[in-house]
Amino acid sequence: MNKVFKNADEAIFDVENNNTIMLGGFGLCGIPENLISALVKKGSNGLTCISNNAGVDDFGIGLLLKTRQVKKMISSYVGENAEFERQLLSGELAVDLIPQGTLAERCRAAGAGIPAFYTPAGVGTEIAENKEVKIFNNQEYLLEYAFESDFAFVKAWKGDHLGNLIYRGTARNFNPMMAAAGKITIVEVEELVPTGTLDPNHIHTPSVYVDRIFEGKNYEKRIEKMTIQ
Amino acid sequence: MNKVFKNADEAIFDVENNNTIMLGGFGLCGIPENLISALVKKGSNGLTCISNNAGVDDFGIGLLLKTRQVKKMISSYVGENAEFERQLLSGELAVDLIPQGTLAERCRAAGAGIPAFYTPAGVGTEIAENKEVKIFNNQEYLLEYAFESDFAFVKAWKGDHLGNLIYRGTARNFNPMMAAAGKITIVEVEELVPTGTLDPNHIHTPSVYVDRIFEGKNYEKRIEKMTIQ
Amino acid sequence: MALTKFEIAQRIAKELKNGYYVNLGIGIPTLISNYIPNDISVIMQSENGLLGMGPFPKKENVDADLINAGKETITTLDGSSLFDSAESFAMIRRGRVNLTVLGAMEVSQNGDISNWKIPGKMVKGMGGAMDLVASAKNIIVAMMHTNKQGESKLLSNCTLPITGIKCVKKVVTNLAVIDVVNSQFVLKERAPGVTTQEIVSATEGDLLVPEFVPEMNF
Amino acid sequence: MALTKFEIAQRIAKELKNGYYVNLGIGIPTLISNYIPNDISVIMQSENGLLGMGPFPKKENVDADLINAGKETITTLDGSSLFDSAESFAMIRRGRVNLTVLGAMEVSQNGDISNWKIPGKMVKGMGGAMDLVASAKNIIVAMMHTNKQGESKLLSNCTLPITGIKCVKKVVTNLAVIDVVNSQFVLKERAPGVTTQEIVSATEGDLLVPEFVPEMNF
């Protein structure tokens, strides 16, 4: 079975309107740049995007917002871009705000075949509304569910032809859990290496989770806040 | 804060009778040899041990069984040793058998501050007795709880003075989840290296989970079933 | 002629597809790796934390830190990955392992399996079997058609404690290949020279027998 | 004299102990890292996946793959470790992060905190704040004692949407150090030159004032 695709355009051949897509990344760090561009080009719309953030006006998921391909964002922190705010206020865009740790764990649960789990985050707040509360050791916890998604768009540093992945720095963030969670997991890597060149002990995402992989190009890796000494 | 201890004897100074201890390892692979020996020497008894297996007659947790220090085993597969069987049949030893994936996930949940989660393993079997059943997507799942333990005894390959750990091969197994789960986590490593010598991108267990660390000695690393070409 | 356990393994090997991730239980299932067709590549999962399990090591390469779920010393391969036990069962529960082959004491016609406990005997534990049968999408049981007393192991209901319910999709025995469909056994193939009548007699559960039942080929 | 935000950070830095793992929120909390005593070593957690956050990089070492939770470019240190977001919040929920310092819009006398949402204004989200306040064992709030309208931010009940309940242990403001004990604010220290009466007036919630309230020292 060949998992290697030529490029992002070919790898997303079966994305359809109204699909739910997980996108790795924290801010603009570790985002699947090539896959986002290909999705803009493909024009699929009505999308639900699960991603910690929503990009900036002219980069990341912001590009999909500009083309109005996104129906709903499921994120922990958004609004670093004006178009997002405009669409939200006008009602064109729906947003589900979820505590970041819960967002991460709901991805992890999906990737681990755990349909639901209890977490303390949000107890006593408005995000607890309509959620099941259970008490363990005299403390309240909320029941949270695994995410369902049609695709996971993942960015890794190195990957082999079988789909084993290694991330770099804090670009790892949500990528490994989403890689495991996606019904179909599509991965772009900065460097596609021959199978057998990565140390089995250093693999972050085992190949079993990866359906498609390709070597991305023209990485911009934009920096949101350049801070120097 | 200094986490580095001289040896296993000093590292387990506060283990008490009737404590619950998690012990890493699968079969005899990746077991905390030095800590087990020190525990035999210390003689603490009435222990509850959470460990995938129970060792063999003269190695691993078998050593603690021989000295009758163990009151209860929580494991997925046991009985590779005669003394274990004798104590079990005579009623001296209690055993809780738990599906291996549930055992692993209950450790992981403990280490992740998740008090409980749902899993399909064991639905319709006798291990589902007295457990809460919930239906998700038309399938039944069992509610399973995070383990509580007083100590985690962990074996890693390399560790630095701060407690960052790297495991080797399949000796990783239950060690990382137990390292995260222990109320007090004590780690023995084959090689204690200066802080700064391990690549941050290759760390399997971040230092935050580790309370005590020491360089073990005289590793036997016994092989249960030697199979060669 | 009824199949040997090696022939059972050989027949099951035909179910493998290129690129499959496979978990093989102890016993007959382990033998399957000897019969993987040359033109396909499958990746073996060992639930103690390895994808891409290689053959036994040469004597000089034995490594105590590299064992499989049967606690045997093994090797890694190009493309292998190592991980912890939580991750290992995460991929199993997630349904990412394409095929699981297990031994069994009993299988019932609705796909229940019993393979972990005999009342009155020392119970060693279920290991990873309950997680595997609860989550794997494709489970094949490899076993003898009858037990040592000559009693059928393909039953209307399991008599031994259950390992998992409604999970077995296919059973390959020394006599036949049998699918589990709509709470019924369906006879798909006969061992060479074994008659349909012999299979029917050896099967306690409801067995649907199509008009033509081919002999297995390997 | 009321403290500057830098002095608030400086005072909170005194709460750090050697070996502490610390998560610092955006704003005043971030400034704390400038005041860590020389004789102790603390390890900064950034919830996007880093333990052992180092200073900003030199221009030539800027790495787009190394940012903190505030999305600023940073560096690693000896002993740093990198991990995914699930692991990052695992260690937070597990209670392994010793101290969390956050800004707030309001704190109530039972330890509730509001810092993520103002009704009628664009809501950007809670990020990791809800997880942090629900799990951290030791939470210090760094904030001004009153808002821009001069109204107290230390209240009997929060008026804004809550981020977490009964979680704040200590509040350090420009006027005072105040502990939260048994659903009551307890005045522990005054900013240099600030009177007890000034603090009482600026505090809407129940404030227990001990007979002697020392001035802060740094």
PDB file of C-alpha atoms in Angstrom, chain A residues 93-207:
ATOM      1  CA  LEU A  93     -19.299  32.006  11.048  1.00  0.00           C
ATOM      2  CA  ALA A  94     -20.043  29.897  14.109  1.00  0.00           C
ATOM      3  CA  VAL A  95     -17.487  29.377  16.842  1.00  0.00           C
ATOM      4  CA  ASP A  96     -17.245  26.769  19.563  1.00  0.00           C
ATOM      5  CA  LEU A  97     -14.786  27.857  22.220  1.00  0.00           C
ATOM      6  CA  ILE A  98     -13.276  25.002  24.177  1.00  0.00           C
ATOM      7  CA  PRO A  99     -10.663  25.045  26.933  1.00  0.00           C
ATOM      8  CA  GLN A 100      -7.317  24.241  25.367  1.00  0.00           C
ATOM      9  CA  GLY A 101      -6.601  21.207  27.506  1.00  0.00           C
ATOM     10  CA  THR A 102     -10.053  19.824  26.811  1.00  0.00           C
ATOM     11  CA  LEU A 103      -9.544  20.470  23.106  1.00  0.00           C
ATOM     12  CA  ALA A 104      -6.269  18.550  23.225  1.00  0.00           C
ATOM     13  CA  GLU A 105      -7.740  15.714  25.252  1.00  0.00           C
ATOM     14  CA  ARG A 106     -10.821  15.395  23.033  1.00  0.00           C
ATOM     15  CA  CYS A 107      -8.443  14.907  20.111  1.00  0.00           C
ATOM     16  CA  ARG A 108      -6.375  12.457  22.125  1.00  0.00           C
ATOM     17  CA  ALA A 109      -9.511  10.526  23.137  1.00  0.00           C
ATOM     18  CA  ALA A 110     -10.601  10.281  19.510  1.00  0.00           C
ATOM     19  CA  GLY A 111      -7.183   8.910  18.593  1.00  0.00           C
ATOM     20  CA  ALA A 112      -7.264   6.433  21.459  1.00  0.00           C
ATOM     21  CA  GLY A 113     -10.740   4.982  20.912  1.00  0.00           C
ATOM     22  CA  ILE A 114     -11.993   6.548  24.144  1.00  0.00           C
ATOM     23  CA  PRO A 115     -15.479   7.920  23.446  1.00  0.00           C
ATOM     24  CA  ALA A 116     -15.613  10.194  26.491  1.00  0.00           C
ATOM     25  CA  PHE A 117     -13.737  11.185  29.641  1.00  0.00           C
ATOM     26  CA  TYR A 118     -14.116  13.441  32.657  1.00  0.00           C
ATOM     27  CA  THR A 119     -12.150  16.631  33.203  1.00  0.00           C
ATOM     28  CA  PRO A 120     -12.245  19.398  35.810  1.00  0.00           C
ATOM     29  CA  ALA A 121     -11.760  22.203  33.269  1.00  0.00           C
ATOM     30  CA  GLY A 122     -14.796  24.473  33.056  1.00  0.00           C
ATOM     31  CA  VAL A 123     -16.663  23.220  36.111  1.00  0.00           C
ATOM     32  CA  GLY A 124     -18.889  25.992  37.432  1.00  0.00           C
ATOM     33  CA  THR A 125     -18.514  28.041  34.248  1.00  0.00           C
ATOM     34  CA  GLU A 126     -20.804  28.598  31.303  1.00  0.00           C
ATOM     35  CA  ILE A 127     -19.042  25.893  29.318  1.00  0.00           C
ATOM     36  CA  ALA A 128     -20.431  23.388  31.829  1.00  0.00           C
ATOM     37  CA  GLU A 129     -23.969  24.158  30.689  1.00  0.00           C
ATOM     38  CA  ASN A 130     -25.809  21.070  29.445  1.00  0.00           C
ATOM     39  CA  LYS A 131     -22.876  18.853  30.280  1.00  0.00           C
ATOM     40  CA  GLU A 132     -23.015  15.817  32.517  1.00  0.00           C
ATOM     41  CA  VAL A 133     -21.358  16.468  35.874  1.00  0.00           C
ATOM     42  CA  LYS A 134     -19.966  13.633  37.959  1.00  0.00           C
ATOM     43  CA  ILE A 135     -18.251  13.719  41.314  1.00  0.00           C
ATOM     44  CA  PHE A 136     -15.007  11.860  41.938  1.00  0.00           C
ATOM     45  CA  ASN A 137     -13.166  12.257  45.250  1.00  0.00           C
ATOM     46  CA  ASN A 138     -15.516  15.076  46.255  1.00  0.00           C
ATOM     47  CA  GLN A 139     -14.659  17.134  43.205  1.00  0.00           C
ATOM     48  CA  GLU A 140     -16.883  17.870  40.230  1.00  0.00           C
ATOM     49  CA  TYR A 141     -15.857  16.887  36.717  1.00  0.00           C
ATOM     50  CA  LEU A 142     -17.445  17.385  33.307  1.00  0.00           C
ATOM     51  CA  LEU A 143     -18.037  14.657  30.765  1.00  0.00           C
ATOM     52  CA  GLU A 144     -16.349  15.554  27.477  1.00  0.00           C
ATOM     53  CA  TYR A 145     -16.563  13.637  24.215  1.00  0.00           C
ATOM     54  CA  ALA A 146     -14.035  12.539  21.630  1.00  0.00           C
ATOM     55  CA  PHE A 147     -14.110  14.646  18.485  1.00  0.00           C
ATOM     56  CA  GLU A 148     -15.271  13.143  15.232  1.00  0.00           C
ATOM     57  CA  SER A 149     -13.656  14.361  12.066  1.00  0.00           C
ATOM     58  CA  ASP A 150     -13.454  13.350   8.433  1.00  0.00           C
ATOM     59  CA  PHE A 151      -9.857  14.393   7.972  1.00  0.00           C
ATOM     60  CA  ALA A 152      -6.835  15.380   9.999  1.00  0.00           C
ATOM     61  CA  PHE A 153      -4.371  17.749   8.332  1.00  0.00           C
ATOM     62  CA  VAL A 154      -1.038  17.311  10.045  1.00  0.00           C
ATOM     63  CA  LYS A 155       2.332  18.988   9.711  1.00  0.00           C
ATOM     64  CA  ALA A 156       5.473  17.141  10.787  1.00  0.00           C
ATOM     65  CA  TRP A 157       9.159  17.821  10.410  1.00  0.00           C
ATOM     66  CA  LYS A 158      10.341  14.478   9.040  1.00  0.00           C
ATOM     67  CA  GLY A 159       8.367  11.504   7.899  1.00  0.00           C
ATOM     68  CA  ASP A 160       9.212   8.257   6.173  1.00  0.00           C
ATOM     69  CA  HIS A 161       7.375   6.562   3.306  1.00  0.00           C
ATOM     70  CA  LEU A 162       5.506   4.355   5.740  1.00  0.00           C
ATOM     71  CA  GLY A 163       4.192   7.373   7.647  1.00  0.00           C
ATOM     72  CA  ASN A 164       6.345   7.446  10.765  1.00  0.00           C
ATOM     73  CA  LEU A 165       6.617  11.048  11.933  1.00  0.00           C
ATOM     74  CA  ILE A 166       8.941  13.249  13.946  1.00  0.00           C
ATOM     75  CA  TYR A 167       7.960  16.781  14.903  1.00  0.00           C
ATOM     76  CA  ARG A 168      10.296  19.619  15.765  1.00  0.00           C
ATOM     77  CA  GLY A 169      10.241  22.036  18.696  1.00  0.00           C
ATOM     78  CA  THR A 170       6.882  23.420  19.734  1.00  0.00           C
ATOM     79  CA  ALA A 171       5.555  22.773  16.234  1.00  0.00           C
ATOM     80  CA  ARG A 172       4.468  19.426  17.659  1.00  0.00           C
ATOM     81  CA  ASN A 173       1.538  20.817  19.693  1.00  0.00           C
ATOM     82  CA  PHE A 174      -1.802  19.386  18.464  1.00  0.00           C
ATOM     83  CA  ASN A 175      -0.378  17.473  15.508  1.00  0.00           C
ATOM     84  CA  PRO A 176       0.212  14.055  17.120  1.00  0.00           C
ATOM     85  CA  MET A 177      -3.258  13.755  18.655  1.00  0.00           C
ATOM     86  CA  MET A 178      -4.912  14.880  15.454  1.00  0.00           C
ATOM     87  CA  ALA A 179      -2.800  12.460  13.437  1.00  0.00           C
ATOM     88  CA  ALA A 180      -4.190   9.668  15.585  1.00  0.00           C
ATOM     89  CA  ALA A 181      -7.736  11.023  15.576  1.00  0.00           C
ATOM     90  CA  GLY A 182      -8.445  11.642  11.910  1.00  0.00           C
ATOM     91  CA  LYS A 183     -10.683   9.247  10.050  1.00  0.00           C
ATOM     92  CA  ILE A 184      -8.328   9.951   7.178  1.00  0.00           C
ATOM     93  CA  THR A 185      -5.004  11.429   8.240  1.00  0.00           C
ATOM     94  CA  ILE A 186      -3.042  13.434   5.690  1.00  0.00           C
ATOM     95  CA  VAL A 187       0.440  14.545   6.606  1.00  0.00           C
ATOM     96  CA  GLU A 188       2.788  17.059   5.067  1.00  0.00           C
ATOM     97  CA  VAL A 189       6.427  16.927   6.076  1.00  0.00           C
ATOM     98  CA  GLU A 190       9.338  19.213   5.489  1.00  0.00           C
ATOM     99  CA  GLU A 191      11.453  16.231   4.633  1.00  0.00           C
ATOM    100  CA  LEU A 192      10.220  12.891   3.327  1.00  0.00           C
ATOM    101  CA  VAL A 193      12.908  10.339   4.119  1.00  0.00           C
ATOM    102  CA  PRO A 194      13.341   6.700   3.077  1.00  0.00           C
ATOM    103  CA  THR A 195      11.775   4.147   5.409  1.00  0.00           C
ATOM    104  CA  GLY A 196      14.429   2.938   7.789  1.00  0.00           C
ATOM    105  CA  THR A 197      16.261   6.221   8.267  1.00  0.00           C
ATOM    106  CA  LEU A 198      14.342   7.335  11.369  1.00  0.00           C
ATOM    107  CA  ASP A 199      15.270   5.848  14.739  1.00  0.00           C
ATOM    108  CA  PRO A 200      12.297   3.713  15.926  1.00  0.00           C
ATOM    109  CA  ASN A 201      12.881   5.022  19.453  1.00  0.00           C
ATOM    110  CA  HIS A 202      12.438   8.654  18.363  1.00  0.00           C
ATOM    111  CA  ILE A 203       9.196   8.338  16.410  1.00  0.00           C
ATOM    112  CA  HIS A 204       6.482  10.671  17.717  1.00  0.00           C
ATOM    113  CA  THR A 205       3.640   9.375  15.539  1.00  0.00           C
ATOM    114  CA  PRO A 206       3.758   5.686  14.540  1.00  0.00           C
ATOM    115  CA  SER A 207       2.971   4.999  10.893  1.00  0.00           C
TER     116      SER A 207
END
